[in-house]
């Protein structure tokens, strides 16, 4: 398929050559094993240089030494966290003791378990790396002084051939773009988020409720969060209602009198019924998207095209396989290791930030940036850059 595509006369394959990974990989020096009897010194890590996250150029804020991260934007996620924690605290304070005594200890214990799943997946979705791609991997060589200023810039759009899982299509071409902010050729399905100012691998969408992008590394946490919050809401309604009904039967009073006695429990029933609507809708929407093998972004963008022009390049051919491939795929490692020590000349990073997030320009930093060898680009781009236009 790749060969036939390249041989088509009207097909532009500029920049589509397969690249060797050596030229574009960031300089991640692996530490040599400490052989007995030899004194292996780490020549790159310098404790005074700080951690990787202090040099990160995206619009991201870090805490706990780079262990937690969030978008440097409105921290709406604090409100989202409170929307889960407050009703849970009210339930544990006002309903759990009664249900423990008069129904079963299993009822509050199971609620605690669902709450823990919901809150921990919320934290992971909100404060972990969604799959931010490393920057500056494919820098174009700087323009020559004598070069014609009207010379056309190298192309920033391209096509990548991917293997298709559909039985009647062997392969498909999907668009790939060069990101001018991150200086990288984005892999298929990656997008640049304007709020985070990062390219994110298999970006689903930017979620304002968790104040983070939802991408390849945290989609499953996000989905677990909306699903478990839906279950928690249903459980909250059921358990609070049970408390009122049990009280009215045991004491032989009307439902209205029982509500009057357990006002917090009734408030939780109302809160659960209203608060559950959004997570229910999101759970349904994401089950639908996963079944199609599309991200939120791909699904919404496909509606800009005519129906006959829409295609799903990443579907696995069946609903079940599409669900499995998202929910059971391994979580890839982070590309940045934000809490690791910074190593001099690491081209993925920029100038150091201080605690407030402002840049700390140093003269050494300029030298470091100059010492980074620019990425030479695909062969066709290289030729184009060196051959002046006639
Ligand atoms: Zn980008
Ligand atoms: Zn984002």
Short mmCIF file of N, CA, C and O and ligand atoms in Angstrom, two decimals, residues 133 135 178-184 186 191-193 197-200, ligand 1:
data_model
loop_
_atom_site.label_atom_id
_atom_site.label_comp_id
_atom_site.label_asym_id
_atom_site.label_seq_id
_atom_site.Cartn_x
_atom_site.Cartn_y
_atom_site.Cartn_z
N UNK A 133 3.36 14.96 24.54
CA UNK A 133 4.47 14.55 23.67
C UNK A 133 5.68 15.46 23.91
O UNK A 133 5.51 16.66 24.16
N UNK A 135 8.76 17.93 23.36
CA UNK A 135 8.93 19.04 22.42
C UNK A 135 10.29 18.99 21.72
O UNK A 135 11.19 18.28 22.15
N UNK A 178 2.68 18.99 11.43
CA UNK A 178 3.82 19.47 12.19
C UNK A 178 3.30 20.53 13.16
O UNK A 178 2.57 21.44 12.76
N UNK A 179 3.64 20.39 14.46
CA UNK A 179 3.19 21.39 15.44
C UNK A 179 4.28 22.43 15.60
O UNK A 179 5.40 22.12 16.01
N UNK A 180 3.93 23.69 15.24
CA UNK A 180 4.93 24.77 15.30
C UNK A 180 5.19 25.20 16.74
O UNK A 180 6.24 25.78 17.01
N UNK A 181 4.26 24.94 17.64
CA UNK A 181 4.50 25.30 19.05
C UNK A 181 5.43 24.30 19.71
O UNK A 181 6.30 24.68 20.49
N UNK A 182 5.24 23.03 19.41
CA UNK A 182 6.03 21.99 20.07
C UNK A 182 7.24 21.56 19.24
O UNK A 182 8.10 20.82 19.72
N UNK A 183 7.30 22.00 17.97
CA UNK A 183 8.39 21.60 17.09
C UNK A 183 8.49 20.10 16.93
O UNK A 183 9.57 19.50 17.04
N UNK A 184 7.36 19.47 16.67
CA UNK A 184 7.38 18.03 16.43
C UNK A 184 6.39 17.68 15.32
O UNK A 184 5.41 18.40 15.11
N UNK A 186 3.50 15.53 14.72
CA UNK A 186 2.60 14.81 15.63
C UNK A 186 2.26 13.44 15.06
O UNK A 186 1.97 13.32 13.87
N UNK A 191 -3.06 15.74 19.16
CA UNK A 191 -3.50 17.11 18.87
C UNK A 191 -2.85 18.07 19.85
O UNK A 191 -2.48 17.66 20.95
N UNK A 192 -2.77 19.32 19.43
CA UNK A 192 -2.24 20.35 20.32
C UNK A 192 -3.41 20.99 21.06
O UNK A 192 -4.36 21.46 20.44
N UNK A 193 -3.35 20.99 22.39
CA UNK A 193 -4.40 21.61 23.19
C UNK A 193 -4.02 23.06 23.44
O UNK A 193 -2.93 23.33 23.94
N UNK A 197 -1.41 24.06 26.05
CA UNK A 197 -0.26 24.37 25.20
C UNK A 197 0.67 23.16 25.07
O UNK A 197 1.89 23.28 25.16
N UNK A 198 0.11 22.00 24.88
CA UNK A 198 0.89 20.78 24.70
C UNK A 198 0.27 19.95 23.59
O UNK A 198 -0.94 20.02 23.38
N UNK A 199 1.10 19.16 22.92
CA UNK A 199 0.57 18.13 22.04
C UNK A 199 0.33 16.90 22.90
O UNK A 199 1.21 16.49 23.66
N UNK A 200 -0.87 16.33 22.79
CA UNK A 200 -1.23 15.20 23.64
C UNK A 200 -1.53 13.99 22.75
O UNK A 200 -2.25 14.10 21.76
ZN1 LIG B 1 1.97 21.01 19.95
#
